[in-house]
Amino acid sequence: MAISSDSQPGSAHAVYVALRHRFSDGEYAPGQRLTETALAADLGVSRTPVREAIGRLLAEGLVVQAARGVAVAALTPKEAKHLFVLRADLEALAAELAATRQAQGQLAPAEVDALDRAVDRVEVAVKAQDPRASAQANLALHRAIGAAAGNPFLEDTLHRVWDRIAVTTVANLDDPHWAAAITDQHRAIVAGIRAGDAKAARHAAKAHIEAAGRAYRPVV
């Protein structure tokens, strides 16, 4: 995917956004080495905006310094445990807020229907035994719930958490037992939101992420 050259305003940001999308889409594997030269050629830009983008990724913990460039960061078991504790509370709050907004008539019917369709897309990808498509559809669903919460600060924090986990989500959704379990858990979350039941939505979301934490297999 080529983007505008570094002579264009904001090109460093465009490179950063493009790379963040690759992380969230599971295009990179933990430990994979990334070099300025290769990324610049791939994106169709000079090395300057790539260098700036990599600096931001380093600051966010998505990559770490490595010989001849950087490497995609992998979560240690201890880091994963800490992250899932945080994620469980954040996603529980997002589901609770989304359900509260639904109860108050602040969610459009189309928004709630979109959540159901997002669950369906995860289920289709899981049944097709396509871990990467499953991971992308799964993230899209969680992002939709985060957006439905209507709190931009919560949503921004969730994006940072999701990006740290995304690079190993593909490998974890390759586990058929866990992949099959997530559909019912997703439907319970969305059912709580649709019913405007904040307590049920919160409980379902927290239980889902706690289960994800137990099933999580760090990839090193």
mmCIF file of N, CA, C and O in Angstrom, residues 179-216:
data_model
loop_
_atom_site.group_PDB
_atom_site.id
_atom_site.type_symbol
_atom_site.label_atom_id
_atom_site.label_comp_id
_atom_site.label_asym_id
_atom_site.label_seq_id
_atom_site.Cartn_x
_atom_site.Cartn_y
_atom_site.Cartn_z
ATOM 1 N N ALA A 179 -12.017 -20.191 19.621
ATOM 2 C CA ALA A 179 -12.694 -19.489 18.534
ATOM 3 C C ALA A 179 -14.188 -19.805 18.534
ATOM 4 O O ALA A 179 -15.024 -18.928 18.298
ATOM 5 N N ALA A 180 -14.536 -21.045 18.815
ATOM 6 C CA ALA A 180 -15.945 -21.429 18.815
ATOM 7 C C ALA A 180 -16.697 -20.835 19.999
ATOM 8 O O ALA A 180 -17.908 -20.590 19.919
ATOM 9 N N ALA A 181 -15.998 -20.582 21.095
ATOM 10 C CA ALA A 181 -16.662 -20.086 22.301
ATOM 11 C C ALA A 181 -17.017 -18.607 22.229
ATOM 12 O O ALA A 181 -17.948 -18.151 22.904
ATOM 13 N N ILE A 182 -16.296 -17.856 21.398
ATOM 14 C CA ILE A 182 -16.465 -16.411 21.458
ATOM 15 C C ILE A 182 -17.798 -15.919 20.898
ATOM 16 O O ILE A 182 -18.287 -14.868 21.302
ATOM 17 N N THR A 183 -18.412 -16.679 19.986
ATOM 18 C CA THR A 183 -19.659 -16.201 19.382
ATOM 19 C C THR A 183 -20.754 -16.042 20.429
ATOM 20 O O THR A 183 -21.439 -15.001 20.483
ATOM 21 N N ASP A 184 -20.957 -17.047 21.268
ATOM 22 C CA ASP A 184 -21.987 -16.949 22.305
ATOM 23 C C ASP A 184 -21.673 -15.806 23.274
ATOM 24 O O ASP A 184 -22.579 -15.095 23.730
ATOM 25 N N GLN A 185 -20.394 -15.620 23.586
ATOM 26 C CA GLN A 185 -20.003 -14.542 24.488
ATOM 27 C C GLN A 185 -20.281 -13.183 23.858
ATOM 28 O O GLN A 185 -20.778 -12.265 24.520
ATOM 29 N N HIS A 186 -19.968 -13.053 22.578
ATOM 30 C CA HIS A 186 -20.248 -11.802 21.872
ATOM 31 C C HIS A 186 -21.751 -11.514 21.854
ATOM 32 O O HIS A 186 -22.189 -10.378 22.066
ATOM 33 N N ARG A 187 -22.541 -12.549 21.577
ATOM 34 C CA ARG A 187 -23.989 -12.339 21.491
ATOM 35 C C ARG A 187 -24.570 -11.922 22.844
ATOM 36 O O ARG A 187 -25.523 -11.136 22.898
ATOM 37 N N ALA A 188 -23.981 -12.425 23.927
ATOM 38 C CA ALA A 188 -24.461 -12.036 25.256
ATOM 39 C C ALA A 188 -24.196 -10.560 25.522
ATOM 40 O O ALA A 188 -25.035 -9.860 26.099
ATOM 41 N N ILE A 189 -23.033 -10.079 25.078
ATOM 42 C CA ILE A 189 -22.708 -8.659 25.254
ATOM 43 C C ILE A 189 -23.697 -7.789 24.481
ATOM 44 O O ILE A 189 -24.271 -6.836 25.020
ATOM 45 N N VAL A 190 -23.882 -8.129 23.210
ATOM 46 C CA VAL A 190 -24.748 -7.318 22.356
ATOM 47 C C VAL A 190 -26.202 -7.410 22.818
ATOM 48 O O VAL A 190 -26.949 -6.420 22.748
ATOM 49 N N ALA A 191 -26.609 -8.577 23.324
ATOM 50 C CA ALA A 191 -27.979 -8.713 23.834
ATOM 51 C C ALA A 191 -28.204 -7.776 25.013
ATOM 52 O O ALA A 191 -29.269 -7.151 25.134
ATOM 53 N N GLY A 192 -27.203 -7.657 25.883
ATOM 54 C CA GLY A 192 -27.314 -6.744 27.009
ATOM 55 C C GLY A 192 -27.421 -5.302 26.551
ATOM 56 O O GLY A 192 -28.208 -4.516 27.093
ATOM 57 N N ILE A 193 -26.625 -4.959 25.541
ATOM 58 C CA ILE A 193 -26.674 -3.592 25.006
ATOM 59 C C ILE A 193 -28.031 -3.327 24.370
ATOM 60 O O ILE A 193 -28.658 -2.288 24.621
ATOM 61 N N ARG A 194 -28.503 -4.266 23.557
ATOM 62 C CA ARG A 194 -29.788 -4.078 22.873
ATOM 63 C C ARG A 194 -30.926 -3.920 23.879
ATOM 64 O O ARG A 194 -31.849 -3.117 23.675
ATOM 65 N N ALA A 195 -30.857 -4.671 24.977
ATOM 66 C CA ALA A 195 -31.906 -4.594 25.993
ATOM 67 C C ALA A 195 -31.781 -3.357 26.873
ATOM 68 O O ALA A 195 -32.671 -3.080 27.683
ATOM 69 N N GLY A 196 -30.690 -2.631 26.711
ATOM 70 C CA GLY A 196 -30.467 -1.473 27.566
ATOM 71 C C GLY A 196 -30.181 -1.879 28.997
ATOM 72 O O GLY A 196 -30.390 -1.097 29.933
ATOM 73 N N ASP A 197 -29.678 -3.089 29.164
ATOM 74 C CA ASP A 197 -29.394 -3.631 30.498
ATOM 75 C C ASP A 197 -27.911 -3.442 30.788
ATOM 76 O O ASP A 197 -27.074 -4.272 30.423
ATOM 77 N N ALA A 198 -27.574 -2.346 31.447
ATOM 78 C CA ALA A 198 -26.177 -1.993 31.682
ATOM 79 C C ALA A 198 -25.453 -3.050 32.509
ATOM 80 O O ALA A 198 -24.290 -3.380 32.248
ATOM 81 N N LYS A 199 -26.147 -3.578 33.510
ATOM 82 C CA LYS A 199 -25.528 -4.583 34.384
ATOM 83 C C LYS A 199 -25.206 -5.855 33.608
ATOM 84 O O LYS A 199 -24.108 -6.418 33.740
ATOM 85 N N ALA A 200 -26.147 -6.322 32.794
ATOM 86 C CA ALA A 200 -25.936 -7.543 32.018
ATOM 87 C C ALA A 200 -24.833 -7.357 30.983
ATOM 88 O O ALA A 200 -23.999 -8.246 30.776
ATOM 89 N N ALA A 201 -24.846 -6.197 30.320
ATOM 90 C CA ALA A 201 -23.828 -5.932 29.304
ATOM 91 C C ALA A 201 -22.448 -5.883 29.929
ATOM 92 O O ALA A 201 -21.476 -6.435 29.384
ATOM 93 N N ARG A 202 -22.346 -5.218 31.069
ATOM 94 C CA ARG A 202 -21.059 -5.122 31.761
ATOM 95 C C ARG A 202 -20.559 -6.510 32.176
ATOM 96 O O ARG A 202 -19.396 -6.849 31.966
ATOM 97 N N HIS A 203 -21.454 -7.293 32.762
ATOM 98 C CA HIS A 203 -21.071 -8.631 33.226
ATOM 99 C C HIS A 203 -20.616 -9.500 32.056
ATOM 100 O O HIS A 203 -19.598 -10.200 32.151
ATOM 101 N N ALA A 204 -21.360 -9.469 30.946
ATOM 102 C CA ALA A 204 -21.021 -10.298 29.785
ATOM 103 C C ALA A 204 -19.684 -9.888 29.192
ATOM 104 O O ALA A 204 -18.869 -10.739 28.801
ATOM 105 N N ALA A 205 -19.445 -8.593 29.119
ATOM 106 C CA ALA A 205 -18.189 -8.107 28.536
ATOM 107 C C ALA A 205 -16.995 -8.483 29.416
ATOM 108 O O ALA A 205 -15.956 -8.930 28.926
ATOM 109 N N LYS A 206 -17.152 -8.300 30.717
ATOM 110 C CA LYS A 206 -16.041 -8.619 31.611
ATOM 111 C C LYS A 206 -15.757 -10.108 31.612
ATOM 112 O O LYS A 206 -14.602 -10.539 31.583
ATOM 113 N N ALA A 207 -16.818 -10.916 31.628
ATOM 114 C CA ALA A 207 -16.642 -12.363 31.598
ATOM 115 C C ALA A 207 -15.946 -12.800 30.311
ATOM 116 O O ALA A 207 -15.097 -13.694 30.319
ATOM 117 N N HIS A 208 -16.299 -12.164 29.208
ATOM 118 C CA HIS A 208 -15.693 -12.499 27.915
ATOM 119 C C HIS A 208 -14.196 -12.206 27.918
ATOM 120 O O HIS A 208 -13.387 -13.051 27.505
ATOM 121 N N ILE A 209 -13.810 -11.031 28.376
ATOM 122 C CA ILE A 209 -12.387 -10.681 28.355
ATOM 123 C C ILE A 209 -11.606 -11.501 29.377
ATOM 124 O O ILE A 209 -10.452 -11.882 29.125
ATOM 125 N N GLU A 210 -12.219 -11.800 30.499
ATOM 126 C CA GLU A 210 -11.542 -12.664 31.473
ATOM 127 C C GLU A 210 -11.316 -14.051 30.888
ATOM 128 O O GLU A 210 -10.259 -14.662 31.098
ATOM 129 N N ALA A 211 -12.302 -14.548 30.139
ATOM 130 C CA ALA A 211 -12.140 -15.840 29.470
ATOM 131 C C ALA A 211 -11.048 -15.759 28.409
ATOM 132 O O ALA A 211 -10.251 -16.692 28.238
ATOM 133 N N ALA A 212 -11.015 -14.621 27.702
ATOM 134 C CA ALA A 212 -9.970 -14.426 26.686
ATOM 135 C C ALA A 212 -8.592 -14.424 27.330
ATOM 136 O O ALA A 212 -7.632 -14.971 26.781
ATOM 137 N N GLY A 213 -8.498 -13.813 28.499
ATOM 138 C CA GLY A 213 -7.227 -13.796 29.212
ATOM 139 C C GLY A 213 -6.775 -15.195 29.612
ATOM 140 O O GLY A 213 -5.585 -15.518 29.540
ATOM 141 N N ARG A 214 -7.731 -16.027 30.042
ATOM 142 C CA ARG A 214 -7.378 -17.393 30.421
ATOM 143 C C ARG A 214 -6.964 -18.227 29.216
ATOM 144 O O ARG A 214 -6.103 -19.112 29.316
ATOM 145 N N ALA A 215 -7.580 -17.928 28.056
ATOM 146 C CA ALA A 215 -7.269 -18.693 26.847
ATOM 147 C C ALA A 215 -6.036 -18.177 26.125
ATOM 148 O O ALA A 215 -5.489 -18.851 25.250
ATOM 149 N N TYR A 216 -5.601 -16.982 26.486
ATOM 150 C CA TYR A 216 -4.513 -16.310 25.768
ATOM 151 C C TYR A 216 -3.214 -17.093 25.835
ATOM 152 O O TYR A 216 -2.799 -17.536 26.902
#
